Amino acid sequence: MSVAGGNKWSDPNNLFRKVEKTWNPEELLTQKGWYPLPDVMKKLDPQKTGKYRKILALRDKMLKSGGDPIAEMGLKQFGSRIWAQMPTFSIWFTQSEALKVCKVPKDWDFNTFLQQPDGIFSLRGVMEIVPSGWPLKYPAMKNMIHKMDDSKSEMGIGKIEGVGYVVFQPEFSIWLKKHFF
């Protein structure tokens, strides 16, 4: 049955679809329609780095704060499953800084971390590999951040909603070298 303005379910953005096995992540992100989020994340995060759980946590936090995860993230629960409306989800997924935050690998030392050309890492994880005797500890870093107008551009540390305090490489390394080396 059609209503004024046409049947909204004939719109390709509103059709329920399945993720094709032959698609690579880039092809998946260009699709239209609703896809099961678990299947989407199998393609987008095959190493299972925790992005699926992080997406669910960010969605839940948005719901609790009165936000609209359908409009902002392209996520909606239908029945017992979470579905991703690909045009909206694709934009949110590729632009989300929260999903770009990486754990500091356990085998890294501080020098290895400083040599990284890019990346976003949790501040707590970075502070765990700081050499003993280092003058800056986690509480001191947080105090410095709060005293700055724009800590991200000034020292390469900022706060990402839903994640916490993070370190942006290489800005943080540049700031450290300028002030401590």
PDB file of C-alpha atoms in Angstrom:
ATOM      1  CA  MET A   1       0.000   0.000   0.000  1.00  0.00           C
ATOM      2  CA  SER A   2       1.385   3.379  -0.960  1.00  0.00           C
ATOM      3  CA  VAL A   3       0.930   6.530   1.047  1.00  0.00           C
ATOM      4  CA  ALA A   4       1.467  10.135   0.115  1.00  0.00           C
ATOM      5  CA  GLY A   5       5.110  10.518  -0.812  1.00  0.00           C
ATOM      6  CA  GLY A   6       5.469   6.864  -1.849  1.00  0.00           C
ATOM      7  CA  ASN A   7       6.042   3.664   0.069  1.00  0.00           C
ATOM      8  CA  LYS A   8       9.021   4.189   2.355  1.00  0.00           C
ATOM      9  CA  TRP A   9       9.871   0.472   2.247  1.00  0.00           C
ATOM     10  CA  SER A  10      10.467   0.584  -1.495  1.00  0.00           C
ATOM     11  CA  ASP A  11      13.404   2.882  -0.775  1.00  0.00           C
ATOM     12  CA  PRO A  12      16.678   0.841  -1.084  1.00  0.00           C
ATOM     13  CA  ASN A  13      17.891   2.468   2.154  1.00  0.00           C
ATOM     14  CA  ASN A  14      15.094   0.698   4.053  1.00  0.00           C
ATOM     15  CA  LEU A  15      15.423  -2.855   2.701  1.00  0.00           C
ATOM     16  CA  PHE A  16      16.751  -5.639   4.923  1.00  0.00           C
ATOM     17  CA  ARG A  17      19.672  -7.393   3.305  1.00  0.00           C
ATOM     18  CA  LYS A  18      22.433  -9.839   4.070  1.00  0.00           C
ATOM     19  CA  VAL A  19      26.176  -9.259   3.888  1.00  0.00           C
ATOM     20  CA  GLU A  20      27.560 -11.016   0.823  1.00  0.00           C
ATOM     21  CA  LYS A  21      30.605 -13.234   1.410  1.00  0.00           C
ATOM     22  CA  THR A  22      32.342 -11.815  -1.676  1.00  0.00           C
ATOM     23  CA  TRP A  23      32.270  -8.176  -0.465  1.00  0.00           C
ATOM     24  CA  ASN A  24      35.351  -6.580   0.959  1.00  0.00           C
ATOM     25  CA  PRO A  25      34.940  -3.929   3.702  1.00  0.00           C
ATOM     26  CA  GLU A  26      34.968  -1.052   1.211  1.00  0.00           C
ATOM     27  CA  GLU A  27      32.225  -2.644  -0.892  1.00  0.00           C
ATOM     28  CA  LEU A  28      30.123  -3.314   2.197  1.00  0.00           C
ATOM     29  CA  LEU A  29      30.370   0.298   3.339  1.00  0.00           C
ATOM     30  CA  THR A  30      28.990   1.527  -0.009  1.00  0.00           C
ATOM     31  CA  GLN A  31      25.820  -0.585   0.136  1.00  0.00           C
ATOM     32  CA  LYS A  32      22.297   0.613   0.846  1.00  0.00           C
ATOM     33  CA  GLY A  33      19.807  -0.986   3.205  1.00  0.00           C
ATOM     34  CA  TRP A  34      19.798  -2.551   6.669  1.00  0.00           C
ATOM     35  CA  TYR A  35      22.341  -5.253   7.541  1.00  0.00           C
ATOM     36  CA  PRO A  36      22.744  -7.335  10.719  1.00  0.00           C
ATOM     37  CA  LEU A  37      25.451  -5.614  12.778  1.00  0.00           C
ATOM     38  CA  PRO A  38      27.209  -8.865  13.790  1.00  0.00           C
ATOM     39  CA  ASP A  39      27.617  -9.803  10.101  1.00  0.00           C
ATOM     40  CA  VAL A  40      28.785  -6.275   9.251  1.00  0.00           C
ATOM     41  CA  MET A  41      31.429  -6.376  11.966  1.00  0.00           C
ATOM     42  CA  LYS A  42      32.718  -9.779  10.820  1.00  0.00           C
ATOM     43  CA  LYS A  43      33.694  -8.006   7.591  1.00  0.00           C
ATOM     44  CA  LEU A  44      34.860  -4.713   9.118  1.00  0.00           C
ATOM     45  CA  ASP A  45      36.766  -6.170  12.091  1.00  0.00           C
ATOM     46  CA  PRO A  46      37.831  -9.721  11.175  1.00  0.00           C
ATOM     47  CA  GLN A  47      40.553  -9.714  13.871  1.00  0.00           C
ATOM     48  CA  LYS A  48      37.817  -9.165  16.506  1.00  0.00           C
ATOM     49  CA  THR A  49      39.579  -6.240  18.160  1.00  0.00           C
ATOM     50  CA  GLY A  50      36.552  -5.353  20.284  1.00  0.00           C
ATOM     51  CA  LYS A  51      34.970  -2.780  17.987  1.00  0.00           C
ATOM     52  CA  TYR A  52      31.639  -4.655  17.965  1.00  0.00           C
ATOM     53  CA  ARG A  53      31.305  -4.450  21.746  1.00  0.00           C
ATOM     54  CA  LYS A  54      32.479  -0.851  21.721  1.00  0.00           C
ATOM     55  CA  ILE A  55      29.810   0.040  19.140  1.00  0.00           C
ATOM     56  CA  LEU A  56      27.135  -1.595  21.284  1.00  0.00           C
ATOM     57  CA  ALA A  57      28.382   0.246  24.375  1.00  0.00           C
ATOM     58  CA  LEU A  58      28.382   3.584  22.537  1.00  0.00           C
ATOM     59  CA  ARG A  59      24.857   2.884  21.267  1.00  0.00           C
ATOM     60  CA  ASP A  60      23.642   2.007  24.769  1.00  0.00           C
ATOM     61  CA  LYS A  61      25.251   5.124  26.208  1.00  0.00           C
ATOM     62  CA  MET A  62      23.604   7.247  23.524  1.00  0.00           C
ATOM     63  CA  LEU A  63      20.203   5.713  24.271  1.00  0.00           C
ATOM     64  CA  LYS A  64      20.616   6.371  28.013  1.00  0.00           C
ATOM     65  CA  SER A  65      21.544   9.998  27.402  1.00  0.00           C
ATOM     66  CA  GLY A  66      18.516  10.562  25.164  1.00  0.00           C
ATOM     67  CA  GLY A  67      20.416  10.534  21.861  1.00  0.00           C
ATOM     68  CA  ASP A  68      19.200   8.989  18.628  1.00  0.00           C
ATOM     69  CA  PRO A  69      21.427   6.079  17.521  1.00  0.00           C
ATOM     70  CA  ILE A  70      19.357   5.625  14.354  1.00  0.00           C
ATOM     71  CA  ALA A  71      20.049   9.163  13.112  1.00  0.00           C
ATOM     72  CA  GLU A  72      23.613   9.444  14.439  1.00  0.00           C
ATOM     73  CA  MET A  73      25.013   5.913  14.103  1.00  0.00           C
ATOM     74  CA  GLY A  74      22.590   4.207  11.732  1.00  0.00           C
ATOM     75  CA  LEU A  75      21.798   1.510  14.331  1.00  0.00           C
ATOM     76  CA  LYS A  76      18.391   0.179  15.312  1.00  0.00           C
ATOM     77  CA  GLN A  77      17.146  -2.851  17.135  1.00  0.00           C
ATOM     78  CA  PHE A  78      14.606  -4.920  15.211  1.00  0.00           C
ATOM     79  CA  GLY A  79      13.452  -7.881  17.253  1.00  0.00           C
ATOM     80  CA  SER A  80      16.429  -9.309  19.085  1.00  0.00           C
ATOM     81  CA  ARG A  81      19.066  -8.074  16.605  1.00  0.00           C
ATOM     82  CA  ILE A  82      20.849  -4.798  16.056  1.00  0.00           C
ATOM     83  CA  TRP A  83      20.834  -3.701  12.423  1.00  0.00           C
ATOM     84  CA  ALA A  84      22.995  -1.145  10.642  1.00  0.00           C
ATOM     85  CA  GLN A  85      21.549   1.158   7.995  1.00  0.00           C
ATOM     86  CA  MET A  86      24.610   1.207   5.821  1.00  0.00           C
ATOM     87  CA  PRO A  87      24.631   4.757   4.411  1.00  0.00           C
ATOM     88  CA  THR A  88      24.418   6.306   7.895  1.00  0.00           C
ATOM     89  CA  PHE A  89      26.477   3.616   9.652  1.00  0.00           C
ATOM     90  CA  SER A  90      29.221   3.864   7.032  1.00  0.00           C
ATOM     91  CA  ILE A  91      29.725   7.576   7.664  1.00  0.00           C
ATOM     92  CA  TRP A  92      29.636   7.157  11.438  1.00  0.00           C
ATOM     93  CA  PHE A  93      31.959   4.119  11.392  1.00  0.00           C
ATOM     94  CA  THR A  94      34.627   5.734   9.226  1.00  0.00           C
ATOM     95  CA  GLN A  95      34.585   9.032  11.153  1.00  0.00           C
ATOM     96  CA  SER A  96      34.322   7.711  14.724  1.00  0.00           C
ATOM     97  CA  GLU A  97      37.456   8.500  16.716  1.00  0.00           C
ATOM     98  CA  ALA A  98      36.207   6.185  19.455  1.00  0.00           C
ATOM     99  CA  LEU A  99      36.668   3.206  17.119  1.00  0.00           C
ATOM    100  CA  LYS A 100      40.186   4.271  16.151  1.00  0.00           C
ATOM    101  CA  VAL A 101      41.539   4.016  19.703  1.00  0.00           C
ATOM    102  CA  CYS A 102      44.015   1.147  19.993  1.00  0.00           C
ATOM    103  CA  LYS A 103      45.387  -0.653  22.992  1.00  0.00           C
ATOM    104  CA  VAL A 104      49.118  -0.277  23.502  1.00  0.00           C
ATOM    105  CA  PRO A 105      50.524  -3.697  22.552  1.00  0.00           C
ATOM    106  CA  LYS A 106      51.980  -5.572  25.524  1.00  0.00           C
ATOM    107  CA  ASP A 107      55.324  -6.065  23.786  1.00  0.00           C
ATOM    108  CA  TRP A 108      55.940  -2.316  23.289  1.00  0.00           C
ATOM    109  CA  ASP A 109      58.214  -0.229  25.424  1.00  0.00           C
ATOM    110  CA  PHE A 110      58.047   3.555  25.596  1.00  0.00           C
ATOM    111  CA  ASN A 111      60.600   4.070  22.799  1.00  0.00           C
ATOM    112  CA  THR A 112      58.620   1.794  20.473  1.00  0.00           C
ATOM    113  CA  PHE A 113      55.508   3.799  21.262  1.00  0.00           C
ATOM    114  CA  LEU A 114      57.279   7.114  20.546  1.00  0.00           C
ATOM    115  CA  GLN A 115      58.357   5.830  17.125  1.00  0.00           C
ATOM    116  CA  GLN A 116      54.799   5.197  15.949  1.00  0.00           C
ATOM    117  CA  PRO A 117      53.924   7.415  12.961  1.00  0.00           C
ATOM    118  CA  ASP A 118      50.237   7.638  13.897  1.00  0.00           C
ATOM    119  CA  GLY A 119      47.478   6.158  16.005  1.00  0.00           C
ATOM    120  CA  ILE A 120      45.198   6.932  18.906  1.00  0.00           C
ATOM    121  CA  PHE A 121      45.980   5.132  22.175  1.00  0.00           C
ATOM    122  CA  SER A 122      44.450   5.200  25.634  1.00  0.00           C
ATOM    123  CA  LEU A 123      46.319   7.548  27.965  1.00  0.00           C
ATOM    124  CA  ARG A 124      46.223   4.965  30.736  1.00  0.00           C
ATOM    125  CA  GLY A 125      47.833   2.383  28.431  1.00  0.00           C
ATOM    126  CA  VAL A 126      50.571   4.824  27.434  1.00  0.00           C
ATOM    127  CA  MET A 127      51.252   5.747  31.059  1.00  0.00           C
ATOM    128  CA  GLU A 128      51.714   2.047  31.888  1.00  0.00           C
ATOM    129  CA  ILE A 129      54.771   1.861  29.607  1.00  0.00           C
ATOM    130  CA  VAL A 130      56.346   5.141  30.719  1.00  0.00           C
ATOM    131  CA  PRO A 131      59.776   4.434  32.237  1.00  0.00           C
ATOM    132  CA  SER A 132      59.966   4.383  36.025  1.00  0.00           C
ATOM    133  CA  GLY A 133      61.090   7.715  37.426  1.00  0.00           C
ATOM    134  CA  TRP A 134      59.321   9.601  34.620  1.00  0.00           C
ATOM    135  CA  PRO A 135      58.062  12.934  35.992  1.00  0.00           C
ATOM    136  CA  LEU A 136      54.607  12.687  34.435  1.00  0.00           C
ATOM    137  CA  LYS A 137      52.102  10.277  35.936  1.00  0.00           C
ATOM    138  CA  TYR A 138      48.469   9.751  34.940  1.00  0.00           C
ATOM    139  CA  PRO A 139      46.970  12.230  37.489  1.00  0.00           C
ATOM    140  CA  ALA A 140      49.524  14.902  36.520  1.00  0.00           C
ATOM    141  CA  MET A 141      48.705  14.431  32.835  1.00  0.00           C
ATOM    142  CA  LYS A 142      44.972  14.813  33.504  1.00  0.00           C
ATOM    143  CA  ASN A 143      45.643  18.026  35.480  1.00  0.00           C
ATOM    144  CA  MET A 144      47.688  19.447  32.596  1.00  0.00           C
ATOM    145  CA  ILE A 145      44.891  18.591  30.158  1.00  0.00           C
ATOM    146  CA  HIS A 146      42.277  20.402  32.254  1.00  0.00           C
ATOM    147  CA  LYS A 147      44.413  23.572  32.381  1.00  0.00           C
ATOM    148  CA  MET A 148      44.731  23.834  28.590  1.00  0.00           C
ATOM    149  CA  ASP A 149      42.269  25.386  26.174  1.00  0.00           C
ATOM    150  CA  ASP A 150      42.924  22.774  23.475  1.00  0.00           C
ATOM    151  CA  SER A 151      45.022  19.932  24.857  1.00  0.00           C
ATOM    152  CA  LYS A 152      44.683  17.895  21.660  1.00  0.00           C
ATOM    153  CA  SER A 153      46.447  20.477  19.499  1.00  0.00           C
ATOM    154  CA  GLU A 154      48.790  21.676  22.261  1.00  0.00           C
ATOM    155  CA  MET A 155      50.096  18.334  23.507  1.00  0.00           C
ATOM    156  CA  GLY A 156      48.384  15.545  21.577  1.00  0.00           C
ATOM    157  CA  ILE A 157      46.097  14.382  24.403  1.00  0.00           C
ATOM    158  CA  GLY A 158      42.337  14.748  24.538  1.00  0.00           C
ATOM    159  CA  LYS A 159      39.149  13.137  25.711  1.00  0.00           C
ATOM    160  CA  ILE A 160      36.888  11.121  23.419  1.00  0.00           C
ATOM    161  CA  GLU A 161      33.290  10.688  24.510  1.00  0.00           C
ATOM    162  CA  GLY A 162      32.645   7.109  25.497  1.00  0.00           C
ATOM    163  CA  VAL A 163      36.344   6.246  25.635  1.00  0.00           C
ATOM    164  CA  GLY A 164      38.132   8.612  27.999  1.00  0.00           C
ATOM    165  CA  TYR A 165      41.534  10.250  27.757  1.00  0.00           C
ATOM    166  CA  VAL A 166      43.586   9.348  24.696  1.00  0.00           C
ATOM    167  CA  VAL A 167      46.957  10.108  23.164  1.00  0.00           C
ATOM    168  CA  PHE A 168      47.200  11.142  19.509  1.00  0.00           C
ATOM    169  CA  GLN A 169      50.379  10.167  17.706  1.00  0.00           C
ATOM    170  CA  PRO A 170      52.550  11.839  16.413  1.00  0.00           C
ATOM    171  CA  GLU A 171      51.386  15.049  18.136  1.00  0.00           C
ATOM    172  CA  PHE A 172      52.112  13.626  21.596  1.00  0.00           C
ATOM    173  CA  SER A 173      55.640  12.535  20.612  1.00  0.00           C
ATOM    174  CA  ILE A 174      56.369  15.981  19.190  1.00  0.00           C
ATOM    175  CA  TRP A 175      55.146  17.625  22.412  1.00  0.00           C
ATOM    176  CA  LEU A 176      57.257  15.248  24.558  1.00  0.00           C
ATOM    177  CA  LYS A 177      60.394  15.859  22.508  1.00  0.00           C
ATOM    178  CA  LYS A 178      59.886  19.607  22.725  1.00  0.00           C
ATOM    179  CA  HIS A 179      59.457  19.598  26.523  1.00  0.00           C
ATOM    180  CA  PHE A 180      61.396  16.598  27.864  1.00  0.00           C
ATOM    181  CA  PHE A 181      64.152  15.549  25.448  1.00  0.00           C
TER     182      PHE A 181
END
